[in-house]
Coordinates of C-alpha atoms in Angstrom, one line a residue:
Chain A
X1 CA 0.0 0.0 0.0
X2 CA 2.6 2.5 1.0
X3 CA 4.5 1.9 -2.4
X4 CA 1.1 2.5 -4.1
X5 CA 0.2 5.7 -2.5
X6 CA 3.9 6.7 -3.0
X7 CA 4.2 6.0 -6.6
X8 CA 1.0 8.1 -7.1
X9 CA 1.4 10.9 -5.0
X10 CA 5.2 11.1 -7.0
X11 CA 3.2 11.0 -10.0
X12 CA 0.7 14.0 -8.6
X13 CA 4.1 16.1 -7.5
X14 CA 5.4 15.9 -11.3
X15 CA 2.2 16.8 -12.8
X16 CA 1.7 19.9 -10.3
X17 CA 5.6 20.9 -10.8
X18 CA 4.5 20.7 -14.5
X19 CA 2.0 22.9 -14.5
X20 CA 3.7 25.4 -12.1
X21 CA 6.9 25.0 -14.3
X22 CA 4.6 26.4 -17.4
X23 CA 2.7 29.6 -15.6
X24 CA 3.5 32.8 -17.7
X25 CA 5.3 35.3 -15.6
X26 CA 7.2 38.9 -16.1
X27 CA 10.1 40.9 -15.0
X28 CA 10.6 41.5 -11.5
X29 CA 11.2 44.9 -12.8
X30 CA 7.9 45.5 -14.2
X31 CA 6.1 43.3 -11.3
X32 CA 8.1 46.3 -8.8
X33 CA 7.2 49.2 -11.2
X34 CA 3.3 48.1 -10.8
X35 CA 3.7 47.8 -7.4
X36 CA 5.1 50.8 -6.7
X37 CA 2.7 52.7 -8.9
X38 CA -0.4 51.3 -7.0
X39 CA 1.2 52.6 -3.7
X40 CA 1.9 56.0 -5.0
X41 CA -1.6 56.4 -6.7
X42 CA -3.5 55.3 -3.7
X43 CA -1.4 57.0 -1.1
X44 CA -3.8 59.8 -1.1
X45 CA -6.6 57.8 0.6
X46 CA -4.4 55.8 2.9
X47 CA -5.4 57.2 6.2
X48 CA -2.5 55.6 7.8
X49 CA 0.0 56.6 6.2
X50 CA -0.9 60.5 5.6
X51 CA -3.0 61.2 8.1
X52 CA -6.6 62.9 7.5
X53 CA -8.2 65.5 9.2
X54 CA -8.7 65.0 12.7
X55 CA -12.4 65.4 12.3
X56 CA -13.1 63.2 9.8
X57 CA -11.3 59.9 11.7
X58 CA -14.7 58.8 13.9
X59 CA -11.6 57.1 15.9
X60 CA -9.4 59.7 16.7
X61 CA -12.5 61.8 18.0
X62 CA -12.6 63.0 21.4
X63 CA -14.7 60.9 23.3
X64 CA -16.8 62.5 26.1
X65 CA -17.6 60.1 29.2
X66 CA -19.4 57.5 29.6
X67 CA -21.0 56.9 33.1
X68 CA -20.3 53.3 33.4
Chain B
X1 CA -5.5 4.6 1.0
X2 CA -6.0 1.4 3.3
X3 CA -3.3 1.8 5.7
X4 CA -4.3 -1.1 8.0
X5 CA -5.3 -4.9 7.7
X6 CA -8.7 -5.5 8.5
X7 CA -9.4 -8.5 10.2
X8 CA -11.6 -11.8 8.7
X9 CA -15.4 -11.0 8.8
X10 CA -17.6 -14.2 9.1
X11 CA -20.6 -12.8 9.1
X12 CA -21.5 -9.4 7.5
X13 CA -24.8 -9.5 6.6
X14 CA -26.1 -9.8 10.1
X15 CA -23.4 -7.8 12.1
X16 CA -24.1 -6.0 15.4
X17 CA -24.3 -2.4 14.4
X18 CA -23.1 0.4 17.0
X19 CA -26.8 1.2 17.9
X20 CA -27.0 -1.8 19.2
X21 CA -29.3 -3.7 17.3
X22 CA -28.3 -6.2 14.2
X23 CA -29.0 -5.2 11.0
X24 CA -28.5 -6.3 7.0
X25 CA -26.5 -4.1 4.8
X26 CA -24.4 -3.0 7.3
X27 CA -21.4 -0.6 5.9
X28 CA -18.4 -1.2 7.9
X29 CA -16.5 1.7 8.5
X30 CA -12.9 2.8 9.9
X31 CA -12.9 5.3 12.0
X32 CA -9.5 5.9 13.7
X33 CA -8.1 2.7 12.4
X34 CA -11.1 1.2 14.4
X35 CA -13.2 -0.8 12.3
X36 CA -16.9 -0.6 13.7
X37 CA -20.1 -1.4 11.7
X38 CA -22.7 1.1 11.5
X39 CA -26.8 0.6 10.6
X40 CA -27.4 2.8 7.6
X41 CA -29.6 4.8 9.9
X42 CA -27.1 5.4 12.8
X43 CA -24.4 6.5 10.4
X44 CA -27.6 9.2 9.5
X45 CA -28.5 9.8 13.1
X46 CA -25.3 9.0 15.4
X47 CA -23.2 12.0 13.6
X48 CA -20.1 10.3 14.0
X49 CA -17.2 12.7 13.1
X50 CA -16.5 12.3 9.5
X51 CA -16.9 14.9 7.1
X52 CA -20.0 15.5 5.5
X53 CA -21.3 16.3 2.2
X54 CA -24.6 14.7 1.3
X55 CA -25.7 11.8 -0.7
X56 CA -29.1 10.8 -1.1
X57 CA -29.7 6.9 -0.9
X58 CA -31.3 5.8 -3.8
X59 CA -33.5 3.7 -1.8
X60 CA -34.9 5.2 1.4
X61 CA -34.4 9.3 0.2
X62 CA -32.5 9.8 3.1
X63 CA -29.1 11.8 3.6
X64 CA -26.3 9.8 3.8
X65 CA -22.5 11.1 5.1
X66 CA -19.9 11.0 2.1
X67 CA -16.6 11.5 3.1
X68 CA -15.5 11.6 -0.3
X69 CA -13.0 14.6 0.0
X70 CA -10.5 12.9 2.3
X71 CA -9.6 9.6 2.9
X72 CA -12.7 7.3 3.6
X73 CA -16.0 6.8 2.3
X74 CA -19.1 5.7 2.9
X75 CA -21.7 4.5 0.5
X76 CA -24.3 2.2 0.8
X77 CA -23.4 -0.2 -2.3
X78 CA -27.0 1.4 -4.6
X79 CA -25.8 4.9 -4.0
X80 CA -22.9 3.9 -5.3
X81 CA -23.9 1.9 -8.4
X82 CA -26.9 4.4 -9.1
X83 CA -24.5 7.4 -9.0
X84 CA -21.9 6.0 -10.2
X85 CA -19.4 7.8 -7.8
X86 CA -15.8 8.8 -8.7
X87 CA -13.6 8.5 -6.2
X88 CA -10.3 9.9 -5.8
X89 CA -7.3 7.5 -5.6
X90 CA -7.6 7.5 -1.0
X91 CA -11.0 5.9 -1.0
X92 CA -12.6 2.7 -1.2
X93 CA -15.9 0.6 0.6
X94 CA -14.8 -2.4 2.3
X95 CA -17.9 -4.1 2.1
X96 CA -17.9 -7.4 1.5
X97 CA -15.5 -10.4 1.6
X98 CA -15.6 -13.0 -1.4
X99 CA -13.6 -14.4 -4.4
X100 CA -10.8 -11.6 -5.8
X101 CA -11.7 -11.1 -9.7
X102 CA -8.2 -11.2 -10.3
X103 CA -6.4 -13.9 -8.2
X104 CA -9.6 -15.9 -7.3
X105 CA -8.5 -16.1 -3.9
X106 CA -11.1 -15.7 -1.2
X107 CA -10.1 -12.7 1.0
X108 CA -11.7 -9.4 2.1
X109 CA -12.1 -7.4 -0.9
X110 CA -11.9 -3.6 -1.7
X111 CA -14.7 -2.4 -3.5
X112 CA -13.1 0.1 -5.3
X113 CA -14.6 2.3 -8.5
X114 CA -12.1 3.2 -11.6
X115 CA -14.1 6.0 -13.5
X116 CA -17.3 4.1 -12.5
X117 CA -16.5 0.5 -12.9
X118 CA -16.8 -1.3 -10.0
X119 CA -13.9 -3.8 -9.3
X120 CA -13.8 -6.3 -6.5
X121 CA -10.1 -7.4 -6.1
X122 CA -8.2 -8.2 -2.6
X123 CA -5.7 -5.6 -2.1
X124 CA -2.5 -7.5 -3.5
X125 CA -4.1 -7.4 -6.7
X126 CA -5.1 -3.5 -5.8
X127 CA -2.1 -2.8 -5.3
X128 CA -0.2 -4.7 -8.5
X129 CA -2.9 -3.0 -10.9
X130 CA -1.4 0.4 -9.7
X131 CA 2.1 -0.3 -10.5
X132 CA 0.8 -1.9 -13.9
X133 CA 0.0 2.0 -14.8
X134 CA 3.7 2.6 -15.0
X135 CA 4.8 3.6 -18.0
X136 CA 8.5 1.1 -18.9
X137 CA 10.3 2.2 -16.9
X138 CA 9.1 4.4 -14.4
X139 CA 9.6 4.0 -10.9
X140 CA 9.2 5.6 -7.8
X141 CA 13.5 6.3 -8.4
X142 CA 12.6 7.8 -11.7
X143 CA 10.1 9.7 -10.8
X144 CA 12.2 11.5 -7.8
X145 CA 14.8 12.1 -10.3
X146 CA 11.9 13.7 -12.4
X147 CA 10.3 16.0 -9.9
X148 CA 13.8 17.0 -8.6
X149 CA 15.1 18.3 -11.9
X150 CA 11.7 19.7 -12.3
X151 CA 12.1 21.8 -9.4
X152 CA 15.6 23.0 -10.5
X153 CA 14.4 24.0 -14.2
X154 CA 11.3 26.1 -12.1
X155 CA 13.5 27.6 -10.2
X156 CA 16.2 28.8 -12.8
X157 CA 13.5 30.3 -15.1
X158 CA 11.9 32.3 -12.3
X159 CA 15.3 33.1 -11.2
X160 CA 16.0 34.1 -15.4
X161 CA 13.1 36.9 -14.6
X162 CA 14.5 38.4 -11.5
X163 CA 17.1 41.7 -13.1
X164 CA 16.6 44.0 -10.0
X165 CA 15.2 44.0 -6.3
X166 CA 11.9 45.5 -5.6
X167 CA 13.8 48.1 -3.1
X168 CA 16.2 49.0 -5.7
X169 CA 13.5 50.3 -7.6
X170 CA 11.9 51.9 -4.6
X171 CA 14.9 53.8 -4.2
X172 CA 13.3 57.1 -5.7
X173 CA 10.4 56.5 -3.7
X174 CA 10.1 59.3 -0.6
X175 CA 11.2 57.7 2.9
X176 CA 8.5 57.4 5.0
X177 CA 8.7 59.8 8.3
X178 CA 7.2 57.9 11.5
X179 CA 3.8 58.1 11.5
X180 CA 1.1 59.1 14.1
X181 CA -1.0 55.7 14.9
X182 CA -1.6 55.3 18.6
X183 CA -4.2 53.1 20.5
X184 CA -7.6 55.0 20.2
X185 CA -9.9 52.0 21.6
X186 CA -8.9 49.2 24.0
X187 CA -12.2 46.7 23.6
X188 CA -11.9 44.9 27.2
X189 CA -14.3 42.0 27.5
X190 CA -12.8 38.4 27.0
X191 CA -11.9 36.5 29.6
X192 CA -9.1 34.8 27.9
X193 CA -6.3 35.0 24.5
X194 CA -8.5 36.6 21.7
X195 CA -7.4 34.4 18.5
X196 CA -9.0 35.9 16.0
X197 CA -11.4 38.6 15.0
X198 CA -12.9 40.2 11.8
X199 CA -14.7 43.4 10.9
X200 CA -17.8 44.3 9.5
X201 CA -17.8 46.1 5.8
X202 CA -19.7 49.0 8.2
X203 CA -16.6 49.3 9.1
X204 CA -17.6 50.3 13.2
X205 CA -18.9 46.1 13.7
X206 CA -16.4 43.7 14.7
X207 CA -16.2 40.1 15.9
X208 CA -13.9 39.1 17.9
X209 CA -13.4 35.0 19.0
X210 CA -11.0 33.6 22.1
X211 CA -9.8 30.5 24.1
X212 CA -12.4 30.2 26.2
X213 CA -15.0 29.5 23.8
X214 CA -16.7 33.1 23.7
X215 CA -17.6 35.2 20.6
X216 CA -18.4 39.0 21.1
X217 CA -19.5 41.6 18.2
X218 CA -18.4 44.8 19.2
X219 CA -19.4 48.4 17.8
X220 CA -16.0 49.8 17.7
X221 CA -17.3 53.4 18.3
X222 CA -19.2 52.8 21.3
X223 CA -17.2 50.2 22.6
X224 CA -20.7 48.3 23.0
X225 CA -21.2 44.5 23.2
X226 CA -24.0 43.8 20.6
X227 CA -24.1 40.1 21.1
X228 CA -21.5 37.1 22.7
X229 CA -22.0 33.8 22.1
X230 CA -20.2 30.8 24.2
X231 CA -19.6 28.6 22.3
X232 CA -18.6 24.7 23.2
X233 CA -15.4 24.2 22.2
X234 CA -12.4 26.3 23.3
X235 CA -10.4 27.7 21.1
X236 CA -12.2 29.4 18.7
X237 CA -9.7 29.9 16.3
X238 CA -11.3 31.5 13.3
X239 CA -13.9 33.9 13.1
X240 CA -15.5 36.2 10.0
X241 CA -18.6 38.4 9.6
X242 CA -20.5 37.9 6.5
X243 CA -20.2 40.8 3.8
X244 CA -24.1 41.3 4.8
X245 CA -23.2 41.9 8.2
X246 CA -26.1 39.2 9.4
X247 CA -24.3 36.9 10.4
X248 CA -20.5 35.4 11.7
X249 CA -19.2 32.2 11.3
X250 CA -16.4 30.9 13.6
X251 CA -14.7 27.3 14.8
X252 CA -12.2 26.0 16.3
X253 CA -10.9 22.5 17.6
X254 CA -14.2 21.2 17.2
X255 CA -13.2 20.9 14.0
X256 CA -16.5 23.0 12.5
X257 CA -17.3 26.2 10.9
X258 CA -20.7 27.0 11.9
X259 CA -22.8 30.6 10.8
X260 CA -24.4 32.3 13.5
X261 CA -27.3 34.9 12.1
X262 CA -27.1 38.2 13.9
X263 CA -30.6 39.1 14.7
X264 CA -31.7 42.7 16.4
X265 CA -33.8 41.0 19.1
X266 CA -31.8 41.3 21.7
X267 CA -33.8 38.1 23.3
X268 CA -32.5 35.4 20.6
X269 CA -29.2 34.4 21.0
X270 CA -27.4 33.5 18.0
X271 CA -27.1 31.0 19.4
X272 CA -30.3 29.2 18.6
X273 CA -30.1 29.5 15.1
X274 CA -27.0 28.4 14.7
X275 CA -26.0 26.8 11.0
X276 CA -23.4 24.0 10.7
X277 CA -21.4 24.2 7.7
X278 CA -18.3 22.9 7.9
X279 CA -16.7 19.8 8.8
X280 CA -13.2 18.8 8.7
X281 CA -11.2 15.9 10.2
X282 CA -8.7 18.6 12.1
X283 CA -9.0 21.7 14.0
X284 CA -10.5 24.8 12.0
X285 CA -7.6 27.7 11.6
X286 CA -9.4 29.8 9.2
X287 CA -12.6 30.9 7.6
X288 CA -13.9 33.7 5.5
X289 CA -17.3 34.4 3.2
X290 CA -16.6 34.8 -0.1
X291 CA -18.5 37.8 -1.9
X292 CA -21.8 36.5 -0.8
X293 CA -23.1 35.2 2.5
X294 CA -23.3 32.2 0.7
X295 CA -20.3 30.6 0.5
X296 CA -17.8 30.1 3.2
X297 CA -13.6 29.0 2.5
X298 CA -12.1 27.0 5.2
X299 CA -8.8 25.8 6.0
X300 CA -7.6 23.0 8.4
X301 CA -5.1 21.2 10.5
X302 CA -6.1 18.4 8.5
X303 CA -3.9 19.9 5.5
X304 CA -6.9 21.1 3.0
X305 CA -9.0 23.9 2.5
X306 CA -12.4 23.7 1.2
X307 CA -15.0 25.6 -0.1
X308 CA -18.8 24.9 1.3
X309 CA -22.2 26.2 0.1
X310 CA -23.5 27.9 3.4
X311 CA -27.5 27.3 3.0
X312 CA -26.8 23.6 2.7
X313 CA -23.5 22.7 4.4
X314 CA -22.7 20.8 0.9
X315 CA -18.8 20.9 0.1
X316 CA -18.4 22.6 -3.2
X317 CA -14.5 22.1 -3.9
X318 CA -12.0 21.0 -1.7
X319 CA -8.0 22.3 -2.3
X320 CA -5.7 19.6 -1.6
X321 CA -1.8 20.0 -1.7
X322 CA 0.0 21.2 1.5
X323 CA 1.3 18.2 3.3
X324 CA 1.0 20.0 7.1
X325 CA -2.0 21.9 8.4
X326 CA -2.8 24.5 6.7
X327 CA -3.0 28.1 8.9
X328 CA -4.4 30.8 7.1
X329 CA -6.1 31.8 3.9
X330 CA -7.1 34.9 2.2
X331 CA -9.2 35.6 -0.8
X332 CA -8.3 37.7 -3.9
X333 CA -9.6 41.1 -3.3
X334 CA -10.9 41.7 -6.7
X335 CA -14.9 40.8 -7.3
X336 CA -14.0 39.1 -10.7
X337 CA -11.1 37.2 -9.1
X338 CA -11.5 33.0 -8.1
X339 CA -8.7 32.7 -6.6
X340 CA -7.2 32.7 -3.1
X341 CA -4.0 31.9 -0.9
X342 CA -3.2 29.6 1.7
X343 CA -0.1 29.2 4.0
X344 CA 0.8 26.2 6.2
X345 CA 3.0 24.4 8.5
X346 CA 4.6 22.7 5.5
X347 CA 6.3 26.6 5.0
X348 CA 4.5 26.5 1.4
X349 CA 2.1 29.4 0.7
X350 CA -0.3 28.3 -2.5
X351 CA -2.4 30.1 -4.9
X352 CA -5.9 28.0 -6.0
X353 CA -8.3 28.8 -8.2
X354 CA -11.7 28.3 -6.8
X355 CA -13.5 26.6 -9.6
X356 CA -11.4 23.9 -10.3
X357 CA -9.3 22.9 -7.3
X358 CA -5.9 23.3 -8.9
X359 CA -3.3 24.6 -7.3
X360 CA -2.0 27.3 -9.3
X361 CA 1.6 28.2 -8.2
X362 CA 3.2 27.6 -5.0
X363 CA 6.3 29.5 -3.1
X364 CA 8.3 27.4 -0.6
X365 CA 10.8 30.9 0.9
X366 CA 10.2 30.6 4.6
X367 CA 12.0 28.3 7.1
X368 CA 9.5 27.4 9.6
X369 CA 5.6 27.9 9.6
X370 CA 3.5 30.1 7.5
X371 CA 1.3 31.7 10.1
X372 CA -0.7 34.2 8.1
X373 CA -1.1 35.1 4.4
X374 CA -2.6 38.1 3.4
X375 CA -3.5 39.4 -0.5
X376 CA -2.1 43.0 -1.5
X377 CA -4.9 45.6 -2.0
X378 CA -4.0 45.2 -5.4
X379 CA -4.3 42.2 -5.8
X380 CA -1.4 41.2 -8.2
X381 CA 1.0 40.4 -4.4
X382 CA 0.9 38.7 -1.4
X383 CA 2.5 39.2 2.1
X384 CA 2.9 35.9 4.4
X385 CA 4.1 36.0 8.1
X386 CA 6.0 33.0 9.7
X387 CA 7.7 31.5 13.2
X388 CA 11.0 32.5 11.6
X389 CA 10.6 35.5 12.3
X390 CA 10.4 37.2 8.8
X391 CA 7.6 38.4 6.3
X392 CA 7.8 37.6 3.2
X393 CA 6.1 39.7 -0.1
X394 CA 5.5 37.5 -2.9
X395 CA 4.5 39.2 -6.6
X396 CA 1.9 36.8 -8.8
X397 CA 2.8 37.7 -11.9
X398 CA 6.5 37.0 -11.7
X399 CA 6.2 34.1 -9.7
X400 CA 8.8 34.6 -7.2
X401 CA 9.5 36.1 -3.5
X402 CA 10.4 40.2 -4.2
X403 CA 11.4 41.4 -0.7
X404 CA 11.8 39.7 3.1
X405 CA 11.1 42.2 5.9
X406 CA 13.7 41.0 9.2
X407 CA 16.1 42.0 11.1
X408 CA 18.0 40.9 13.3
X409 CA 17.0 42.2 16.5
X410 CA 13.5 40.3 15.5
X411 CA 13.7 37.0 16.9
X412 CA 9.8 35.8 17.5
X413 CA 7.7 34.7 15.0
X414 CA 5.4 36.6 13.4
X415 CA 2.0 35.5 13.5
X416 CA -0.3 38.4 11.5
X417 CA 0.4 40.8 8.2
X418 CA -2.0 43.2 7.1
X419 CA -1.8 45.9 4.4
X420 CA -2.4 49.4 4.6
X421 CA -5.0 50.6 1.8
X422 CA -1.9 51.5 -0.5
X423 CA -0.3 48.6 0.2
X424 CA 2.3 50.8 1.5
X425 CA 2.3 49.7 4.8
X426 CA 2.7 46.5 6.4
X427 CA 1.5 46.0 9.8
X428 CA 2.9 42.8 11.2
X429 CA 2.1 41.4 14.7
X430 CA 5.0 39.2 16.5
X431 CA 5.0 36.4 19.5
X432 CA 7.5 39.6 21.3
X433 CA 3.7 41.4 21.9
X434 CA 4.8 44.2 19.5
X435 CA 3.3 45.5 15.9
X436 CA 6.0 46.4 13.4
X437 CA 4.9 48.6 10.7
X438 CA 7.2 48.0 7.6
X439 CA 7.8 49.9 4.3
X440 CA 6.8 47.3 1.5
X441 CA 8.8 48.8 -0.9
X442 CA 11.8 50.0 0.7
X443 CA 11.9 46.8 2.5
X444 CA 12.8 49.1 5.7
X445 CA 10.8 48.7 9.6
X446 CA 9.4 52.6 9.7
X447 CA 8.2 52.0 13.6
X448 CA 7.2 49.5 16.2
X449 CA 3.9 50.1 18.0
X450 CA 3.9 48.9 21.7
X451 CA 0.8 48.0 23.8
X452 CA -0.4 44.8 24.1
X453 CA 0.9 42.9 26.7
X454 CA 0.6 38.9 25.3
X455 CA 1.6 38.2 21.9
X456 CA -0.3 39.8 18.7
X457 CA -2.6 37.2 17.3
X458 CA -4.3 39.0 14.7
X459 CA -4.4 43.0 13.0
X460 CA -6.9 43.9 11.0
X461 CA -7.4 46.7 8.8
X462 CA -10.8 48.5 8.6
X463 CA -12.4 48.4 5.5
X464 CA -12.1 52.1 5.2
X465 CA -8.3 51.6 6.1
X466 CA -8.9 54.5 8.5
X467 CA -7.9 52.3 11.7
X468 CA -6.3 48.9 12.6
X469 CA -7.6 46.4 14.9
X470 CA -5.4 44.1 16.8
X471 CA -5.7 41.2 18.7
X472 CA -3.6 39.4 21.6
X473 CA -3.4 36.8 24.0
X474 CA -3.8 39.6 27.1
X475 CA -7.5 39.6 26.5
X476 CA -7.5 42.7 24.8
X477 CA -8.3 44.2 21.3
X478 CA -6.8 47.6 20.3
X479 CA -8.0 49.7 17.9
X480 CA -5.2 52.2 16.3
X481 CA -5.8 54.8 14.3

């Protein structure tokens, strides 16, 4: 049995490694260029990273008390 | 497939059946390399723990368990000639003990189906039919030799494709000065580590799940509890609100995902209503709804993740291919996009496509377990987090890791990545209770944010990517903003 399940899952790993071995891909270059041109365009909007208006971030509000 | 012997049965047709009573047509079953015989309608009733999709029996209309995506199955004999059930190459119905159509020797036979043919041959004969579908000359030698210098030709043609580092092209980019994120919220309620927790696409709802079984949806605002659930088991180790925001789905070591609908009446519990969906043969580790409230991905200790059909708990597709238990998942952010990526103990992170099971491409970079894999808001990249203390950013469409983000000072594992909504940021939670934020294209760590006291189990972003949510073994979630 082991030598069965062996032989076939062998047989499943060269077929996958097949397939993977055929995938189209590009240039890291123009993979990074992408990347970094989605970052830039949506850097506006990123709250995080440029801050917005205190007013408009419902977390950084000033919270008045709560009575427990 | 059959791993063990199974002993000499003399007398199947009138077998005591674990209900008690004795029964024809028994289906004999192993269930943790015990073999015990089940009645047809205790298998129904008894809810033994297999998992479940459904198959009608041809003959009494009732559900039957089919454990056809892992390793056993159960069919009465009819359901099986009458649907003429494929199964993969791990299964097979021990059912009956008689001549071998090959041999002629009287032994217990497998029952097994090749593209609907039924063949009854003892397992030697099993066993030599495989090795007849060598082709001369192959061997399991020879086909070592091929995957191994399959592997090598992958990796020198994505190697061929990689002519400069993703921070080298960064360089023109503006450094990032240290930003302004501080706790805003802490959300004290559990009584125990918080594993997991999701938010809302209201982006103020949030559900959070821990160790001790308990599963609270906040209102990050107001800080108010809108519902907790106990549930059974402990450790709850996955939770995810529906895109609808009706309902939350969550599991754990009990090795389900069930969907809780979220219901105003503060007098139901979700309790009540509560939806099994999925079943797995290891503990849960992740789930998330796809688009819709209707279909739920899981992923498992038992090594696969699987997609389920929510309104009927039926198993839709199931993803094999990591060879530990799979940790995390996430799902392609695009609406179009059918795919998603997983990351396991195996230190593989793989990219399926939803329809048809495959596994698309597959990056082995890390040393030690993939804790968490998260999609860039783009879509096109991946970040994954591991116990060897390094994230790792991963680009689809050339196939191949672009940046790690360590140092050395970093020891513990990292067990949670999020993106910021540019994908600029990375916010990775580590087992040393901090939250590095680092620059995903200069490849640099632009702060560390302090404040949990326990290690960081999960961060979130919100879907506004105006805040971050994190979660940690002290109990606690913080909300950063």
């Amino acid at each position: 049995m082991t030598s069965n399940s062996s032989i076939s899952s062998m047989r499943r790993l060269v077929e996958q490694l097949k397939l993977e071995a055929s995938v189209e891909r590009i240039k890291v270059s123009q993979a990074a260029a992408e990347l970094q041109h989605f970052c830039l365009q949506n850097a506006g909007r990123d709250a995080l990273l440029v801050g917005v208006p205190a007013g408009s971030n419902p977390f950084r509000e000033p919270r008045s008390c709560v009575v427990v | 497939m059959f791993k063990n012997d199974f002993s000499t049965p003399t007398d199947l047709e009138c077998s005591p059946t674990r209900d008690g009573g004795t029964q024809m047509h028994t289906v004999k079953v192993e269930q943790s390399h015990k073999l015990e015989h089940f009645s047809i309608r205790s298998l129904v009733t008894d809810n033994p723990p297999l998992c479940k999709t459904r198959l009608t029996s041809a003959r009494t209309n009732k559900y039957l368990p089919d454990v056809r995506a892992h390793t056993r199955n159960i069919f009465s004999e009819e359901c099986v000639r009458s649907t003429g059930a494929v199964m993969c190459d791990q299964t097979f119905v021990a059912v009956t003990f008689g001549p071998c159509e090959s041999c002629a020797k009287t032994s217990p036979l497998m029952n097994i189906y090749i593209k609907t043919e039924p063949i009854n041959y003892c397992s030697f004969c099993v066993e030599k039919m495989a090795c007849q579908g060598l082709q001369a000359g192959e061997s399991l030698a020879s086909l070592k030799r091929e995957s191994a210098t399959l592997k090598k030709k992958l990796d020198e043609e994505r190697n061929k494709l990689n002519d400069v580092e993703l921070s080298k092209v960064a360089e023109k980019v503006e450094t990032l000065s240290s930003l302004s994120i501080k706790t805003r919220r802490v959300l004290k309620g559990h009584n125990n580590k918080v594993l997991c927790m999701d938010w809302c696409k209201d982006k103020r709802r949030m559900v959070s799940s821990s160790q001790d079984g308990k599963v609270i949806v906040w209102d990050a605002f107001t800080l108010n509890k809108e519902h907790a659930m106990s549930l059974p088991c402990t450790w709850v180790m996955a939770c995810a609100y529906a895109p609808s925001g009706c309902a939350v789905a969550c599991g754990g070591l009990d090795n389900k995902c069930c969907v809780f609908p979220l219901s105003m009446d503060p007098n139901e519990s979700p309790v009540t209503k509560k939806k099994l969906v999925a079943m797995h043969t290891n503990y849960l580790s992740a789930c998330t709804f796809t688009n819709s409230d209707m279909q739920l991905l899981t992923s498992s200790g038992d090594g696969t993740c699987a997609l389920w059909d929510v309104e009927s708990g039926q198993l839709l597709q199931s993803f094999h291919g990591h060879t530990a238990d799979t940790l995390s998942l996430d799902l392609a952010p695009s609406e179009t996009g059918n795919t998603f990526v997983s990351g396991g103990c195996d230190k593989k992170a793989n990219v399926w496509d939803m329809r048809s099971g495959q596994n698309i491409q597959s990056f082995e970079n890390h040393q030690s377990d993939i804790n968490c894999v998260k999609y860039y808001p783009s879509g096109d990249a991946f970040a994954s987090a591991s116990d060897d203390a390094t994230c790792r950013f991963y680009d689809l469409r050339a196939d191949r890791e672009v940046a790690v983000y360590q140092k050395e000072s970093i020891i513990f594992g990292a067990s949670t990545v999020d993106f910021s909504l540019s994908g600029r940021l990375l916010f990775a939670g580590y087992n040393d209770y901090t939250i590095n934020v680092w620059d995903v294209l200069k490849g640099n760590r632009i702060s560390t944010m302090y404040g949990h006291e326990n290690r960081v189990s999960r961060v979130r972003l919100s879907p506004d990517g105006t805040a971050l949510c994190s979660a940690s073994w002290d109990t606690t979630l913080r909300i950063w903003a």
